[in-house]
mmCIF file of C-alpha atoms and ligand atoms in Angstrom:
data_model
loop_
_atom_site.group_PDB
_atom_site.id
_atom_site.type_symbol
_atom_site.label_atom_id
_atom_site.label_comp_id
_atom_site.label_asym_id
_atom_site.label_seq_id
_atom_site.Cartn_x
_atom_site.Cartn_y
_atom_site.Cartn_z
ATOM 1 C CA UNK Z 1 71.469 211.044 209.803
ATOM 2 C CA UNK Z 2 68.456 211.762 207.680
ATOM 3 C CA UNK Z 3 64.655 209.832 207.145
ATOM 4 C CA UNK Z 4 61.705 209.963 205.252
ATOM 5 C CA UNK Z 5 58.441 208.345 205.480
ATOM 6 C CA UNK Z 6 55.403 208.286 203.267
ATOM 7 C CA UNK Z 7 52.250 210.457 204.904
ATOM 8 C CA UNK Z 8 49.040 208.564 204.001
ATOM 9 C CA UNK Z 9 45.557 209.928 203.957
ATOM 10 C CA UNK Z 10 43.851 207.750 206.554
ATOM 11 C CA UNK Z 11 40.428 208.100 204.485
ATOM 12 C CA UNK Z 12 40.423 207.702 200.460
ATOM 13 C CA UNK Z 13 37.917 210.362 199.975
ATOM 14 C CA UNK Z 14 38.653 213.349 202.433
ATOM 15 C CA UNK Z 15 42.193 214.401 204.095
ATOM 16 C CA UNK Z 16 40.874 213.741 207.622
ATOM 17 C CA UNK Z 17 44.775 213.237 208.959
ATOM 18 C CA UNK Z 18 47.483 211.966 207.643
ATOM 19 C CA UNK Z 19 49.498 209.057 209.014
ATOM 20 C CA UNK Z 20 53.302 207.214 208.977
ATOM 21 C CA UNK Z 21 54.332 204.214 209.367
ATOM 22 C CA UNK Z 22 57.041 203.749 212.559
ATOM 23 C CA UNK Z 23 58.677 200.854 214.219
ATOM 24 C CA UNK Z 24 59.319 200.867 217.849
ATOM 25 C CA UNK Z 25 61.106 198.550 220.203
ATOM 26 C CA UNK Z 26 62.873 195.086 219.704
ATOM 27 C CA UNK Z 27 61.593 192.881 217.510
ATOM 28 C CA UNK Z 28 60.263 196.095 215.623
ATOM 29 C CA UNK Z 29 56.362 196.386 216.281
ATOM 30 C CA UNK Z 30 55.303 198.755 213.297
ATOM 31 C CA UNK Z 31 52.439 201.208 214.439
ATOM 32 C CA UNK Z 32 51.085 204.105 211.700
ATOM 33 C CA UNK Z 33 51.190 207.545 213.528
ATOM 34 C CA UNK Z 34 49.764 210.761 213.160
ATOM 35 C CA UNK Z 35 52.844 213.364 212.787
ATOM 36 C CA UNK Z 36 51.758 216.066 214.387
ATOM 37 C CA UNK Z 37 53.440 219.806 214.671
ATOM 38 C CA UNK Z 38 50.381 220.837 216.892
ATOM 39 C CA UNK Z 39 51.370 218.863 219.890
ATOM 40 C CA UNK Z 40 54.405 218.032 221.528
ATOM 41 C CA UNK Z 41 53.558 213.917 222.633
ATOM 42 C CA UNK Z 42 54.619 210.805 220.820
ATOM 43 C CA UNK Z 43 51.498 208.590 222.153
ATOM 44 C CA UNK Z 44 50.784 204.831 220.944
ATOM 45 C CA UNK Z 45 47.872 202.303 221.461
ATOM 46 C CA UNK Z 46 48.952 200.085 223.600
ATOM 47 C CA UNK Z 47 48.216 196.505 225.442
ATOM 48 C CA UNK Z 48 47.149 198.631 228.764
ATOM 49 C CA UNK Z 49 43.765 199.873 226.816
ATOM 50 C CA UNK Z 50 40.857 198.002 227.671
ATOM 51 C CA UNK Z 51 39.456 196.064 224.740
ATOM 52 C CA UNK Z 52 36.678 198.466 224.505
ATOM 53 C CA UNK Z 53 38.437 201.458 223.727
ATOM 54 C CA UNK Z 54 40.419 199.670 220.454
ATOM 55 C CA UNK Z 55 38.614 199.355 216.881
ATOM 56 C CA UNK Z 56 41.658 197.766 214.684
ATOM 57 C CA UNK Z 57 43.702 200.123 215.961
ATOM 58 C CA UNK Z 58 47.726 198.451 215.784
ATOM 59 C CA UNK Z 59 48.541 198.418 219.580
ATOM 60 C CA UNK Z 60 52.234 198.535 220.749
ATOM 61 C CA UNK Z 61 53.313 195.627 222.984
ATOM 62 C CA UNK Z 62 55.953 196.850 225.514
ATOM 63 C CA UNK Z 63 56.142 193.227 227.133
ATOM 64 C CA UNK Z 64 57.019 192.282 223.725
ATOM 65 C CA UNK Z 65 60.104 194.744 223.612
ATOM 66 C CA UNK Z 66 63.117 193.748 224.413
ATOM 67 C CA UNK Z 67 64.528 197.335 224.488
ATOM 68 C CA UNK Z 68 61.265 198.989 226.677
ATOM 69 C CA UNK Z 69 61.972 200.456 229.681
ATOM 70 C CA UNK Z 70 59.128 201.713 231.926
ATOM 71 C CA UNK Z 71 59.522 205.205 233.045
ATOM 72 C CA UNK Z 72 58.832 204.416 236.559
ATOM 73 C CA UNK Z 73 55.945 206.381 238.349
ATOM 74 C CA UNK Z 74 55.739 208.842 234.764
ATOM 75 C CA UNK Z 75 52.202 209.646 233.536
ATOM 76 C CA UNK Z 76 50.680 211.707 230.898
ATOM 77 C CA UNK Z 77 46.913 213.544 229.679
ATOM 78 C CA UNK Z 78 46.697 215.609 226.593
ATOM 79 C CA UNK Z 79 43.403 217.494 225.631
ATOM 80 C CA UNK Z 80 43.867 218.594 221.672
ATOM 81 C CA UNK Z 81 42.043 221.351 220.135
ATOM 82 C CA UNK Z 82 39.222 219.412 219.045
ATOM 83 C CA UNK Z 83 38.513 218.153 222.006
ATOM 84 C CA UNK Z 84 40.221 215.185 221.645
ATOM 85 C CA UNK Z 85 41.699 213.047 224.269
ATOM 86 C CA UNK Z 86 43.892 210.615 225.922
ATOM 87 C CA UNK Z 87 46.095 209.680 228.695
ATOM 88 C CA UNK Z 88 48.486 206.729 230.234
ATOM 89 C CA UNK Z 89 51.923 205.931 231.365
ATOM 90 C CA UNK Z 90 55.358 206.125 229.615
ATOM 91 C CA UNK Z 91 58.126 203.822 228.820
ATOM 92 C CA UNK Z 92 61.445 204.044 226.759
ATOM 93 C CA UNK Z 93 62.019 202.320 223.547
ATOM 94 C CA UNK Z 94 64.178 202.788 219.929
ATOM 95 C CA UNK Z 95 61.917 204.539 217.619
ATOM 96 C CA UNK Z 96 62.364 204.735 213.764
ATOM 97 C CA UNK Z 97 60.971 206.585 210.853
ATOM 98 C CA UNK Z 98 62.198 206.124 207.338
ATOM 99 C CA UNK Z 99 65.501 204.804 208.516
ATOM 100 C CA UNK Z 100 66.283 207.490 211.283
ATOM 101 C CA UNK Z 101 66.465 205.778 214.201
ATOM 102 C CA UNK Z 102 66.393 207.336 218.176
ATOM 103 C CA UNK Z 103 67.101 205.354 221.337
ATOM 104 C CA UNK Z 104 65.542 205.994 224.354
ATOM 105 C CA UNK Z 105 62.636 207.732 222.998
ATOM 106 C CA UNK Z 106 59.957 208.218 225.337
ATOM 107 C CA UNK Z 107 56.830 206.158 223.809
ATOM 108 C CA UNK Z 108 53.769 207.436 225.976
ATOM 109 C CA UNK Z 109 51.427 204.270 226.062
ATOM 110 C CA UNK Z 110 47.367 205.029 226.311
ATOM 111 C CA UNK Z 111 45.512 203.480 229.393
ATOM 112 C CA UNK Z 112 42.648 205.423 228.555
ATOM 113 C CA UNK Z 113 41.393 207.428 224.001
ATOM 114 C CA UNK Z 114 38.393 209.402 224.014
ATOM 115 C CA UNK Z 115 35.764 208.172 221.740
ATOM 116 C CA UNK Z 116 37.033 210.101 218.444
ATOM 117 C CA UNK Z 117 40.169 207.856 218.267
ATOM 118 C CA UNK Z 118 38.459 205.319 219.435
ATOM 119 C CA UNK Z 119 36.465 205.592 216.165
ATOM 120 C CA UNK Z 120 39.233 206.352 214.034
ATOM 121 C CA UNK Z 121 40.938 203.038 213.164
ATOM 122 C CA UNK Z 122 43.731 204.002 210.691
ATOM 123 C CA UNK Z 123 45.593 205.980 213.738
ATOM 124 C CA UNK Z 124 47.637 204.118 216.125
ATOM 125 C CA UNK Z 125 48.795 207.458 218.349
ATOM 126 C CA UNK Z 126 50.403 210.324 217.145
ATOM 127 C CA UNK Z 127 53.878 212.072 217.149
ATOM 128 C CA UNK Z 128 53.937 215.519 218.459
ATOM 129 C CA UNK Z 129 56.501 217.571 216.384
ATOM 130 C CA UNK Z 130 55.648 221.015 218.028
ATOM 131 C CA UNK Z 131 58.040 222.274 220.712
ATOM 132 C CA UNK Z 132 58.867 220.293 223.440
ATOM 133 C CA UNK Z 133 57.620 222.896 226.296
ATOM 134 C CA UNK Z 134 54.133 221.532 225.400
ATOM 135 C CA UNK Z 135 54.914 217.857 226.484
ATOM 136 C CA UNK Z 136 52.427 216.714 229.000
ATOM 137 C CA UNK Z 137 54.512 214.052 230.651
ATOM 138 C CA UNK Z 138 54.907 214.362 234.589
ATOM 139 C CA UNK Z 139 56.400 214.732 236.751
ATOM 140 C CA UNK Z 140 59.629 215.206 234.235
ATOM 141 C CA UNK Z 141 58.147 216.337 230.807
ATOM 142 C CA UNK Z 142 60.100 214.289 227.687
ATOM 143 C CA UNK Z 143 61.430 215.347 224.535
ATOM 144 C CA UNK Z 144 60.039 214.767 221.255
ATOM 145 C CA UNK Z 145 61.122 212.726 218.496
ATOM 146 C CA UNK Z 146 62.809 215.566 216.472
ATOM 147 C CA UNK Z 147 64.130 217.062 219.859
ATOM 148 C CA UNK Z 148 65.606 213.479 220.453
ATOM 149 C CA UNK Z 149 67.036 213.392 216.456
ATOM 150 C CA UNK Z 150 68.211 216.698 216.179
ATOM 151 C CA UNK Z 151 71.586 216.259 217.133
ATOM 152 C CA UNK Z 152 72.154 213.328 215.147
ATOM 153 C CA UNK Z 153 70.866 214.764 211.891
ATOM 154 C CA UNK Z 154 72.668 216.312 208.446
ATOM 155 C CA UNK Z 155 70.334 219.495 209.185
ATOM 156 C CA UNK Z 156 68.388 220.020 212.496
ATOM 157 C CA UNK Z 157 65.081 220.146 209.806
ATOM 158 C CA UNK Z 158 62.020 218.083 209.027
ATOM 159 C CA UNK Z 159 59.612 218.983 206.129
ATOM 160 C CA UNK Z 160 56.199 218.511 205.273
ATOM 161 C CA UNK Z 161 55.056 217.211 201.569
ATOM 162 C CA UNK Z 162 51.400 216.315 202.263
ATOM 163 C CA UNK Z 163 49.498 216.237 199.205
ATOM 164 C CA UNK Z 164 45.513 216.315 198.270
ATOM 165 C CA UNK Z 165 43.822 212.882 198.406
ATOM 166 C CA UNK Z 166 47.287 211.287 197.969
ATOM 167 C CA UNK Z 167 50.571 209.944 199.600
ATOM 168 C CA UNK Z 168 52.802 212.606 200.249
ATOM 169 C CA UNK Z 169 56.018 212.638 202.656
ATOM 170 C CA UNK Z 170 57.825 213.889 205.809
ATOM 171 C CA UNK Z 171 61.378 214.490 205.203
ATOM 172 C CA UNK Z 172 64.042 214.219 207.984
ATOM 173 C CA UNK Z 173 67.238 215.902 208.483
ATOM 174 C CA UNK Z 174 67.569 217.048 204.943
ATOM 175 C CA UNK Z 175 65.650 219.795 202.105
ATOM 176 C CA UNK Z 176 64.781 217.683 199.030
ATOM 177 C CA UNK Z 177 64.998 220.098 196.121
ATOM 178 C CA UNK Z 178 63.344 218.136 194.371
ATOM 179 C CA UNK Z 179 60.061 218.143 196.066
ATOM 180 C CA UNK Z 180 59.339 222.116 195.195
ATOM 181 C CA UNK Z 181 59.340 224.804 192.798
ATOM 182 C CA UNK Z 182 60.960 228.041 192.967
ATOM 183 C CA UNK Z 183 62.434 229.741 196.642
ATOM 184 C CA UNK Z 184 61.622 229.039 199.762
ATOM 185 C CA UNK Z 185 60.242 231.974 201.880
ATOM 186 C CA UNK Z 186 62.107 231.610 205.326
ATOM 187 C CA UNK Z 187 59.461 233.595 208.524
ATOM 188 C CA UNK Z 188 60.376 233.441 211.938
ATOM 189 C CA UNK Z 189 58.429 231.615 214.459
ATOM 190 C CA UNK Z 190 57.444 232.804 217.934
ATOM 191 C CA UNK Z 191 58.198 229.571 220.275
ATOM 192 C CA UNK Z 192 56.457 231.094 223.025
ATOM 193 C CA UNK Z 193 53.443 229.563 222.650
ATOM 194 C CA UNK Z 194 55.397 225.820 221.904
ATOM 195 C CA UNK Z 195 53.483 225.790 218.695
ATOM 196 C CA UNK Z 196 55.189 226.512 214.909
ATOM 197 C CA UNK Z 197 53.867 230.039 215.480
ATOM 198 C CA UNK Z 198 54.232 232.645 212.681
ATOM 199 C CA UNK Z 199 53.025 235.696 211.177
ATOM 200 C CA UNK Z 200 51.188 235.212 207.491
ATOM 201 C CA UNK Z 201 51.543 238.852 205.522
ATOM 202 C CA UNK Z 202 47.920 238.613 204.102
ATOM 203 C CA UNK Z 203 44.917 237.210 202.286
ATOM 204 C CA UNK Z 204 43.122 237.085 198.811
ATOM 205 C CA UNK Z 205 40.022 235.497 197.754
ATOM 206 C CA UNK Z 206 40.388 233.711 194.079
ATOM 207 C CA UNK Z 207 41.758 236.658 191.846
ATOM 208 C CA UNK Z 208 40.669 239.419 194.045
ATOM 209 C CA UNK Z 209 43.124 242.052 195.402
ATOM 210 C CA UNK Z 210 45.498 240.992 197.926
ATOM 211 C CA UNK Z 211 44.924 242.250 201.595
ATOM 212 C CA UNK Z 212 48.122 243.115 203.355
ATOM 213 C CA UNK Z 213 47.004 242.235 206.890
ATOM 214 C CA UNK Z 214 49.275 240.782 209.673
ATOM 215 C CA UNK Z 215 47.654 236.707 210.541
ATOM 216 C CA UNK Z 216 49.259 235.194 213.771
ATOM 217 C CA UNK Z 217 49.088 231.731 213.267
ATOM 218 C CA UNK Z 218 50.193 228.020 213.911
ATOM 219 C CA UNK Z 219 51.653 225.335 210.805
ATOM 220 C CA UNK Z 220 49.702 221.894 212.852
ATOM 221 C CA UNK Z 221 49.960 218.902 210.597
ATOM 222 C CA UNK Z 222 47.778 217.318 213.370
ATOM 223 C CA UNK Z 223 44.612 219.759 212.416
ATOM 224 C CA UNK Z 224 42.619 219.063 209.090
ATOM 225 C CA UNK Z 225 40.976 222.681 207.844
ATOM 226 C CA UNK Z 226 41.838 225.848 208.518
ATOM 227 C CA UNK Z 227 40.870 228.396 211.098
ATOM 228 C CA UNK Z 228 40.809 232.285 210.201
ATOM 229 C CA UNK Z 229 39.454 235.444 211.900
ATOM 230 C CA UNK Z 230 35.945 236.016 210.987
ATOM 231 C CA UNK Z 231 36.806 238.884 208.737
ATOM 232 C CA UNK Z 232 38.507 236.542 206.377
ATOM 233 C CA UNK Z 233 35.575 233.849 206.236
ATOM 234 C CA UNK Z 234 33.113 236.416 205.614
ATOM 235 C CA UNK Z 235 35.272 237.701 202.499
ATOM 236 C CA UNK Z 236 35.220 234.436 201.510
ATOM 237 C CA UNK Z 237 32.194 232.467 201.769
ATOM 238 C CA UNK Z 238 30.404 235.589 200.425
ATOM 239 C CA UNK Z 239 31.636 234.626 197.128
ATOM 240 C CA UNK Z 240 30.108 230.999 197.123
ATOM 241 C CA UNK Z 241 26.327 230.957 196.023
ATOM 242 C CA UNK Z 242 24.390 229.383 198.938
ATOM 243 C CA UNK Z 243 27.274 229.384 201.413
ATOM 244 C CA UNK Z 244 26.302 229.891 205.319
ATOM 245 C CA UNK Z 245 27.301 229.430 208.608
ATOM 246 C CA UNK Z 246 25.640 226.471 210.048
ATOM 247 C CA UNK Z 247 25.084 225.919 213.663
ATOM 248 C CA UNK Z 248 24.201 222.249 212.623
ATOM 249 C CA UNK Z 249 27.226 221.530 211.397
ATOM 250 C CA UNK Z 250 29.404 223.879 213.649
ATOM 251 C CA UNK Z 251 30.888 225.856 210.817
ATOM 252 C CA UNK Z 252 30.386 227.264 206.971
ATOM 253 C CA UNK Z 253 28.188 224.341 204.415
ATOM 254 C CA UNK Z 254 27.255 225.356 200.892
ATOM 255 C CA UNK Z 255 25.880 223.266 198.351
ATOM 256 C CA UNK Z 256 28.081 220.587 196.922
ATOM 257 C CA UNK Z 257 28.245 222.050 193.240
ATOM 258 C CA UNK Z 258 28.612 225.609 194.389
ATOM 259 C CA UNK Z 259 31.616 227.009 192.674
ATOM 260 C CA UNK Z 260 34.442 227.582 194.873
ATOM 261 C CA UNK Z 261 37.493 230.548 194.887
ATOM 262 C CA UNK Z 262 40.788 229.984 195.928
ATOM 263 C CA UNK Z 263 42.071 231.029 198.879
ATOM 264 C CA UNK Z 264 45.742 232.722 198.473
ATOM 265 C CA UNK Z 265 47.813 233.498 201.635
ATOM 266 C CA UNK Z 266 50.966 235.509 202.255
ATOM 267 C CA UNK Z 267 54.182 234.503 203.682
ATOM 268 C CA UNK Z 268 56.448 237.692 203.038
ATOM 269 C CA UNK Z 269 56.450 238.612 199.816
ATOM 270 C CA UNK Z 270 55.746 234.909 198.323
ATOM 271 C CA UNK Z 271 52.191 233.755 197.738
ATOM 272 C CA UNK Z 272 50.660 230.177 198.186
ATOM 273 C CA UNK Z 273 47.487 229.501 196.743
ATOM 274 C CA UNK Z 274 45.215 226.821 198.392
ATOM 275 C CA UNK Z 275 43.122 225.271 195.096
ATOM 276 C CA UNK Z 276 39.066 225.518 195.418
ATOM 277 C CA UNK Z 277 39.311 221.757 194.980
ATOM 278 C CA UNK Z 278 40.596 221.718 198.385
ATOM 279 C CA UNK Z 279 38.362 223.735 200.423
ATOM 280 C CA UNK Z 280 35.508 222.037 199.400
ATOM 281 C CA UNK Z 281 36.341 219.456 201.847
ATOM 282 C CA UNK Z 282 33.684 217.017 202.727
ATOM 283 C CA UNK Z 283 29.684 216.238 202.214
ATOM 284 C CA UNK Z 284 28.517 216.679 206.052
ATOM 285 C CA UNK Z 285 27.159 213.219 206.352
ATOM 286 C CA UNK Z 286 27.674 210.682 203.637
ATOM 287 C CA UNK Z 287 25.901 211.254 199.870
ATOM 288 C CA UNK Z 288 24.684 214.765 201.234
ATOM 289 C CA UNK Z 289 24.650 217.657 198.517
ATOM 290 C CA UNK Z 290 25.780 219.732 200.976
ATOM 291 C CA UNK Z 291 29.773 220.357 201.961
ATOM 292 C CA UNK Z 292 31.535 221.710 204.300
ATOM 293 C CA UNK Z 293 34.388 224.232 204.449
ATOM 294 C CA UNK Z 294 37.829 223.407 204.394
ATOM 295 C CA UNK Z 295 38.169 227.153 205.976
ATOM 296 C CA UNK Z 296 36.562 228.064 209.040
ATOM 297 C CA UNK Z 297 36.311 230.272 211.622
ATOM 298 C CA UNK Z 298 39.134 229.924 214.548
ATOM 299 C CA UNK Z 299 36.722 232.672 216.596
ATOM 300 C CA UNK Z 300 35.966 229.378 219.088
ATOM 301 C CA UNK Z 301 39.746 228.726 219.207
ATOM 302 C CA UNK Z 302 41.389 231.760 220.207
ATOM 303 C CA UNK Z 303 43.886 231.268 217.985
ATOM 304 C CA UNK Z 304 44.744 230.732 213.769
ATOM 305 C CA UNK Z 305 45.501 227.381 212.558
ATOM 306 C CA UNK Z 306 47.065 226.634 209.069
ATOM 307 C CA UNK Z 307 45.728 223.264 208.916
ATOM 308 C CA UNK Z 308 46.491 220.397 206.456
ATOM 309 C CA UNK Z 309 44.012 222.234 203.670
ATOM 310 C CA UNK Z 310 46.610 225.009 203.623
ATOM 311 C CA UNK Z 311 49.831 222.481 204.233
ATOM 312 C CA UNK Z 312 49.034 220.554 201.185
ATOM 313 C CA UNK Z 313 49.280 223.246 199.173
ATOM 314 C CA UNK Z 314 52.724 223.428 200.048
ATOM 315 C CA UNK Z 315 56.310 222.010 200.851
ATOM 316 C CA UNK Z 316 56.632 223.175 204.592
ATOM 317 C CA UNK Z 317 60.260 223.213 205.889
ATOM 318 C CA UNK Z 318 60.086 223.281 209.653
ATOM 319 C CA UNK Z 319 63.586 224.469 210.937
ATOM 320 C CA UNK Z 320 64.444 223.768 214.297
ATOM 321 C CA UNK Z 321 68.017 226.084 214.325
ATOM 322 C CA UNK Z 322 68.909 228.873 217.205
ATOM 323 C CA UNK Z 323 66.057 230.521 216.253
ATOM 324 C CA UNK Z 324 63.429 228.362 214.605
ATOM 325 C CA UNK Z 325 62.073 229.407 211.418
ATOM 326 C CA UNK Z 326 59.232 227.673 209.172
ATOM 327 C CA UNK Z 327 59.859 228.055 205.225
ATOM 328 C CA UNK Z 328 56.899 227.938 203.204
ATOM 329 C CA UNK Z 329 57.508 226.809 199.318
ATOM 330 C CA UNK Z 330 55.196 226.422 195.790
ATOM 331 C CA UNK Z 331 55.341 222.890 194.579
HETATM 332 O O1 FLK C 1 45.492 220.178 219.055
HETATM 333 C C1 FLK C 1 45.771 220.785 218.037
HETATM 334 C C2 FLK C 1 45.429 222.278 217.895
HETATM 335 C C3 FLK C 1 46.415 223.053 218.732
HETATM 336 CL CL1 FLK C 1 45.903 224.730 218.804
HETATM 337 N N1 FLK C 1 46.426 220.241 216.974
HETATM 338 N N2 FLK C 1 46.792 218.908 217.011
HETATM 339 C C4 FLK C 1 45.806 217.951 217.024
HETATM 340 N N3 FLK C 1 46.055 216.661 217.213
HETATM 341 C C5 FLK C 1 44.859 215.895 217.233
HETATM 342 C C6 FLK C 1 43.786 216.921 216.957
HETATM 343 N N4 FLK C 1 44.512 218.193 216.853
#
């Protein structure tokens, strides 16, 4: 079996996430989900939220499914790394994306969203794509979608083509030559952690010299920017006129019309270059001259995350063989 589905900015103007359209249960109820390799849940808005907590959010109806099952006496609570929230029960259903179709997936339904998804109305729940150690359900955790697939697909794969301020796509089962340039550079991954963990070679900043430094790091569809060590921020923001590190805005802001360097990153001996374009991510409140960072510092995080800013530069083959690997491509 293989899939695709289209990944959709979920704002026209800055690459806040990036979501997929899905159909789960019988009739199909069609919900658009956040794919996300940083987390290992596949949770859904559903008709056990109070009104309160949904703003035009699609909500899945189990009652509505002929083919939901309630996982009797299951629940689940997931804390992201922003912060982020939510928590609820679990039921069974068929799940589909871009014609790939698994039964008995576990569809965790939200009794209770913290205010950020709340707020976010374009996603419905997201799709955890890391590994499936990280699943929160109790008191038997569930696999995830790809987990569920992987058996049934041409290639135990699924790729990431997310693209700048446009519709890109997530590939299942199959590598679409089409969608890059060049080789792909195969690194291993550490699961350990039950993130896509690996180790980038090194940094530049625009044309500068490269740095051959070892970068621990996770590939998290689910996170917007990317978070570096310090070191690296300071090498970079020192190069943009009127750059600093605001404590207002939790993070790196220089004026809107600075000019901006690219930001190059290793994977072996292959390069990927992350245009300026895209690290000069947002205005920090609407029509302000000043923008913030599409890199930032992961100091707070305790740990490296190759965000969507980085992904979007390029076609991401996540490989889930005996042992996983991540393949990093130009396109
Ligand atoms: O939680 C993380 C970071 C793991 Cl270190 N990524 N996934 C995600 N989903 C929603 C916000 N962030």
């Amino acid at each position: 079996d293989t899939g695709s589905a289209a990944a959709i900015p979920v704002n026209p103007n800055y690459d806040i996430a990036y979501v997929t359209p899905v159909s789960i249960g019988t009739p199909p109820q069609t919900l658009h989900l956040d794919f996300d390799t940083g987390s290992s849940d596949l949770w859904v808005f559903s008709s056990h939220l109070p009104a309160s907590q949904i703003r035009g959010q699609t909500i899945y109806v189990p009652a509505n499914s002929s083919t939901a099952k309630l996982l009797a006496d299951h629940t689940w609570s997931i804390t992201y790394g922003d912060g982020s929230a939510s928590r609820g029960n679990v039921y069974v259903d068929n799940f589909t994306v871009g014609g790939l179709t698994v039964e008995n997936q576990a569809v965790q339904c939200a009794l209770q969203v913290s205010t950020s998804f709340t707020r976010e109305s374009n996603i419905d729940g997201l799709v955890g794509l890391g590994f499936s150690t990280l699943n929160t359900v109790v008191p038997k955790s569930q696999l995830t979608f790809f987990d569920n697939a992987k058996p049934h697909m041409d290639e135990p794969v699924f790729t990431a083509d997310l693209k700048w301020k446009s519709e890109g796509t997530y590939d299942f089962g199959f590598i679409d030559e089409k969608k890059y340039t060049g080789k792909i550079t195969y690194v291993p991954v550490n699961t350990s952690p039950g993130y896509w963990t690996f180790t980038s070679s090194g940094y530049a900043v625009g044309s500068g010299n490269f740095s051959a430094t070892s970068i621990v790091g996770i590939a998290d569809t689910g996170t917007s920017l990317v978070y570096l060590p310090p070191s690296i921020l300071t090498a970079y923001y020192r190069q943009v006129e009127g750059a600093t590190s605001s404590r207002t805005y939790g993070g790196y802001v220089f004026p809107c019309n600075s000019k901006l360097p690219s930001f190059t990153f290793g994977i072996g001996e292959a390069r990927i270059t992350i245009p300026s374009s895209y690290i000069s991510y947002a205005p920090v409140t609407a029509g302000s001259s000043t923008c913030f960072g599409g890199l930032q510092s992961s100091s707070s995080l305790g740990i490296n995350i190759w965000g969507d800013v980085a992904l979007k530069a390029a076609f991401v083959v996540f490989h889930g063989g005996n042992p996983p690997t991540i393949g990093w491509a130009k396109k």
